[in-house]
Coordinates of C-alpha atoms in Angstrom, one line a residue:
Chain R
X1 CA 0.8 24.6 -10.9
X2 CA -0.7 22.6 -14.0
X3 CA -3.4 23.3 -15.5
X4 CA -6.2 20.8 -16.3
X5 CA -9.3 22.2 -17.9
X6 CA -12.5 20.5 -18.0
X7 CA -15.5 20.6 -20.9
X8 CA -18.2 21.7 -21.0
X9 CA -18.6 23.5 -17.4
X10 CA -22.2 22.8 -17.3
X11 CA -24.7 21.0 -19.0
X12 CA -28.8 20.3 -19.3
X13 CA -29.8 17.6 -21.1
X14 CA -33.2 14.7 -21.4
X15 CA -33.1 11.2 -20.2
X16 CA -32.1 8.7 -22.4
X17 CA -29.4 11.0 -24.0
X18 CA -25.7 10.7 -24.1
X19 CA -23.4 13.3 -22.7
X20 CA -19.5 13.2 -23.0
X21 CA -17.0 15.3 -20.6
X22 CA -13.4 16.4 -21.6
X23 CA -10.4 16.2 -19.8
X24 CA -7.7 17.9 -20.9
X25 CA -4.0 18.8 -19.4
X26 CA -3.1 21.8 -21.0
X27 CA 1.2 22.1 -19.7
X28 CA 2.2 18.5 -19.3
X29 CA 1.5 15.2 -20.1
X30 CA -1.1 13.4 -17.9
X31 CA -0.4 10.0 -17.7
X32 CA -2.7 8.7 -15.6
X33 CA -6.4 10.7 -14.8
X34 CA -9.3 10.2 -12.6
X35 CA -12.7 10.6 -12.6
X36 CA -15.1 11.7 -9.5
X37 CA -18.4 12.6 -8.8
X38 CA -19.7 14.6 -6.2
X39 CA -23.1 14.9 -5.5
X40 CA -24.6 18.2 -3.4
X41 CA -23.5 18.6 0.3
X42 CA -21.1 15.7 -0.2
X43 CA -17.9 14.6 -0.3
X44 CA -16.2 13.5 -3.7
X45 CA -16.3 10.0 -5.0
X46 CA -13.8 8.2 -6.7
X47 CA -15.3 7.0 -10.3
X48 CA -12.4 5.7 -11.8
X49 CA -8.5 5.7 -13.0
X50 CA -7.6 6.2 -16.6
X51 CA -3.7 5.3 -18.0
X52 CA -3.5 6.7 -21.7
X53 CA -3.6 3.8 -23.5
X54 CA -5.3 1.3 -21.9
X55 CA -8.9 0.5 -20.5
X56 CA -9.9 2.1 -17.6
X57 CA -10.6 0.8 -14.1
X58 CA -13.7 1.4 -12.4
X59 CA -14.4 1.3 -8.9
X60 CA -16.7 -1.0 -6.9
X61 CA -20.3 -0.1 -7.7
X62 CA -19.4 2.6 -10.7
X63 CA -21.1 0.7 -14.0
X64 CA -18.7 0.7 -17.1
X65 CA -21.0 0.1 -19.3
X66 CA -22.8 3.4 -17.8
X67 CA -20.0 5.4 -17.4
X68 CA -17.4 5.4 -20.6
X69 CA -13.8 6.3 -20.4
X70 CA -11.3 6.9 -22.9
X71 CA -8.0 8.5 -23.1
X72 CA -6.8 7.9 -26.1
X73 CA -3.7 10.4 -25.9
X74 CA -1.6 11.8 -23.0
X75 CA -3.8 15.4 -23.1
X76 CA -6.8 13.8 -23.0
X77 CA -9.6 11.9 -21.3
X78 CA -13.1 12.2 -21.8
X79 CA -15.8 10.8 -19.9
X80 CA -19.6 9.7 -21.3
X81 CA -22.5 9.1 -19.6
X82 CA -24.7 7.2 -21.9
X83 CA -28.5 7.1 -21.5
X84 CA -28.8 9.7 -18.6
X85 CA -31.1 9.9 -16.1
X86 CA -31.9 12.5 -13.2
X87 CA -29.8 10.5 -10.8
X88 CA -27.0 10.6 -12.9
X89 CA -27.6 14.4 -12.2
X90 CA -23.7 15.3 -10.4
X91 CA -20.9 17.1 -10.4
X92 CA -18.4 15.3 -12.5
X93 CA -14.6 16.5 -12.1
X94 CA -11.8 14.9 -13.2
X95 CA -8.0 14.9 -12.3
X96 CA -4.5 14.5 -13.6
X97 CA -1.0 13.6 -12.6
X98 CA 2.2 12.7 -14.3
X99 CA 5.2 10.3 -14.0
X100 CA 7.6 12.9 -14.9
X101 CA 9.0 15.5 -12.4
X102 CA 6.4 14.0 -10.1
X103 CA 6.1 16.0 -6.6
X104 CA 2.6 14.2 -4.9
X105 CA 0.0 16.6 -6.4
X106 CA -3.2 15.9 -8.4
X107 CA -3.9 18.3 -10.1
X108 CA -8.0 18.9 -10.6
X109 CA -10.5 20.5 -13.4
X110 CA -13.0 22.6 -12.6
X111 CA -15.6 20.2 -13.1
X112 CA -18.7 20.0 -15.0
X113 CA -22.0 20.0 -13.4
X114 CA -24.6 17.8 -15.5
X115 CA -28.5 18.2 -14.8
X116 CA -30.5 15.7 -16.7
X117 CA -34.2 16.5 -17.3
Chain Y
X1 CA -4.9 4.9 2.5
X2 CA -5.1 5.7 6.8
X3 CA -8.1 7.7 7.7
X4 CA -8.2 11.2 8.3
X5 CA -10.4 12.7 11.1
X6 CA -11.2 16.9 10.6
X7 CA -13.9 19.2 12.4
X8 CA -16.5 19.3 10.5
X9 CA -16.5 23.5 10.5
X10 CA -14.6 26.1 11.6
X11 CA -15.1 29.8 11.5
X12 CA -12.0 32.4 11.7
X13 CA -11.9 36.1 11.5
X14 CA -10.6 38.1 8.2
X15 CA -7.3 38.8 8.4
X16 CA -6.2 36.3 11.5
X17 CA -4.4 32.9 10.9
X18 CA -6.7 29.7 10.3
X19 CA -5.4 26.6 11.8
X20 CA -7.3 24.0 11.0
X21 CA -6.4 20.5 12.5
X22 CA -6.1 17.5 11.1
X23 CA -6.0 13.7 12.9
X24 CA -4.4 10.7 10.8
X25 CA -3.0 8.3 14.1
X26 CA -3.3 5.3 11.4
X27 CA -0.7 7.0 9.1
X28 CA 1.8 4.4 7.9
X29 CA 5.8 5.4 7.6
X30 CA 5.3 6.5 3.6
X31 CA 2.2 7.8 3.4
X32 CA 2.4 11.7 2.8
X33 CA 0.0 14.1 4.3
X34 CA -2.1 16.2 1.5
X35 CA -4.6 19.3 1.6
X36 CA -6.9 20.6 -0.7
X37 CA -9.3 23.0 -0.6
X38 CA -12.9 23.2 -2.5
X39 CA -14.2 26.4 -3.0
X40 CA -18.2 26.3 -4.1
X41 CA -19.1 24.6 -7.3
X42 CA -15.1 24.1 -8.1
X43 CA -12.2 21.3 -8.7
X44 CA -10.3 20.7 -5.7
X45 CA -7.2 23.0 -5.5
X46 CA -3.9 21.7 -4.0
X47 CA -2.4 23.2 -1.4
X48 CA 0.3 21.6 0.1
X49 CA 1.7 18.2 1.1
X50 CA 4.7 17.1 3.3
X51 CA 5.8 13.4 4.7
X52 CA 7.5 14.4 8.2
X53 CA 8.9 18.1 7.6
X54 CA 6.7 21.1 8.9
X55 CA 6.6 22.5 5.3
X56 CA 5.6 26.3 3.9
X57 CA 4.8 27.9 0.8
X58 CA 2.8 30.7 -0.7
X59 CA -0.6 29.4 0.3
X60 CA -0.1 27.6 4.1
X61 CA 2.2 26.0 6.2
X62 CA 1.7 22.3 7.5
X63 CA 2.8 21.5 10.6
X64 CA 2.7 17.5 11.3
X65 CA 3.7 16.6 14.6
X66 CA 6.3 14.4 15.7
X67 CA 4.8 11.1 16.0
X68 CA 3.2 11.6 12.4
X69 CA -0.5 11.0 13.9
X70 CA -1.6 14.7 13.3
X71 CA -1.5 17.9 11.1
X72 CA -2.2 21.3 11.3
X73 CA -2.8 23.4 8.1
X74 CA -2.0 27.0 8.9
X75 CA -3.5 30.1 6.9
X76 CA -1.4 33.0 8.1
X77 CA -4.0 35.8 7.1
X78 CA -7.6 34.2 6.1
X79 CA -9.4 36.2 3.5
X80 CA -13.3 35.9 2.4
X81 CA -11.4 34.7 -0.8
X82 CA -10.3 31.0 2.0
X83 CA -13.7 30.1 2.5
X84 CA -13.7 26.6 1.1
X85 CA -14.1 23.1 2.3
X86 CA -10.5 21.8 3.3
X87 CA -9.5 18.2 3.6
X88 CA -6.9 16.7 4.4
X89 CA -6.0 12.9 3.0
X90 CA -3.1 10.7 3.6
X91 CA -1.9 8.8 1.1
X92 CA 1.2 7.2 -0.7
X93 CA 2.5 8.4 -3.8
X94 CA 2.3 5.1 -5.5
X95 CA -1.0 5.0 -5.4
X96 CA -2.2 8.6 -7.1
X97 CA -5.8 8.1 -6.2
X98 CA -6.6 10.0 -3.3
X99 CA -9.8 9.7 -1.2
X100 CA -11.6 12.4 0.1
X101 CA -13.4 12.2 3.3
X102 CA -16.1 15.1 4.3
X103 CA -13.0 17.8 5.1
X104 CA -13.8 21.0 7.5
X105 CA -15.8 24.2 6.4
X106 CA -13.7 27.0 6.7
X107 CA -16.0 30.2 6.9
X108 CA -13.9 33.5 6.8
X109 CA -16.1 36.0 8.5
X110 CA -15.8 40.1 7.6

């Protein structure tokens, strides 16, 4: 299947700091991506949907301001969480389809685990 | 999206088939049946997906039922390697999104 490939895989860093995740869909073009959390010993949580091109829509609850998406170009999207704190401590993994030749899948990453200090 | 109602564990014996079931009596006439599975501290890995078909490939076999209102994922020979959360989501294909509920714990045992 595709490969999408997530960056970095973990990461430590203080509050108040700024951390940015990469997306990126190494064998196709991902025209659309989303973005989930998952915190321990639960379920994964929608953040929000990405279209190349265009702003991103969050879901209810999920700050924007907080929480910055871009993706700029079809191979990538890259998440930052700006001013961290410990309960923006997660797993953060994000996922990828495509218009073209289009079977039903999402394709994931392998997700990046983020422990702020 | 219909809801999706799983186990919430389920343990199966190296080697043997896992079938692990899967509950979606909402499901609306489009909306296709997916799995995933979530081995520890990875993405979700796709598995396999069908609309009315009992469908097969290298991983599983998914058997929906007549009546569309439940699914069976079938491991023919679990291995320690199958351990994983698995859930199962309905969903349409226009929407790409898909929502995870909290998905069975599959433990292979030795």
């Amino acid at each position: 299947g595709a490969v999408v490939s997530q960056h970095p895989s973990w990461v430590i860093c203080k509050s108040g700091t700024s951390v940015k995740i990469e997306c990126r869909s190494l064998d196709f073009q991902a025209t659309t991506m989303f973005w989930y959390r998952q915190f321990p010993k639960q379920s994964l949580m929608l953040m929000a949907t990405s279209n190349e091109g265009s702003k991103a829509t969050y879901e209810q609850g999920v700050e924007k301001d907080k929480f910055l998406i871009n993706h700029a170009s079809l191979t990538l999207s890259t998440l930052t969480v700006t001013s961290a704190h410990p309960e923006d401590s997660s797993f953060y993994i994000c996922s990828a389809t495509t218009t073209e030749g289009y079977t039903g899948e999402l394709f994931f990453g392998e997700g990046s685990r983020l422990t702020v200090l | 999206d219909a809801k999706t109602t799983q186990p919430t564990s389920m343990d199966c014996a190296e080697g043997r088939a896992a079938n692990l079931p899967c509950n979606h009596s909402t499901i609306s006439g489009n909306e296709y049946v997916y799995w995933y599975r979530q081995i520890h501290s990875q993405g979700p890995q796709y598995i396999i997906h069908g609309l009315k078909n009992n469908e097969t490939n290298e991983m599983a076999s998914l058997i929906i039922t007549e009546d569309r209102k439940s699914s069976t994922l079938i491991l023919p020979h679990a291995t320690l390697r199958d351990t994983a959360v698995y859930y199962c989501i309905v969903s349409d294909t226009g929407r790409r999104a898909l929502t995870f509920g909290s998905g069975t714990r599959l433990q292979v045992q030795p």
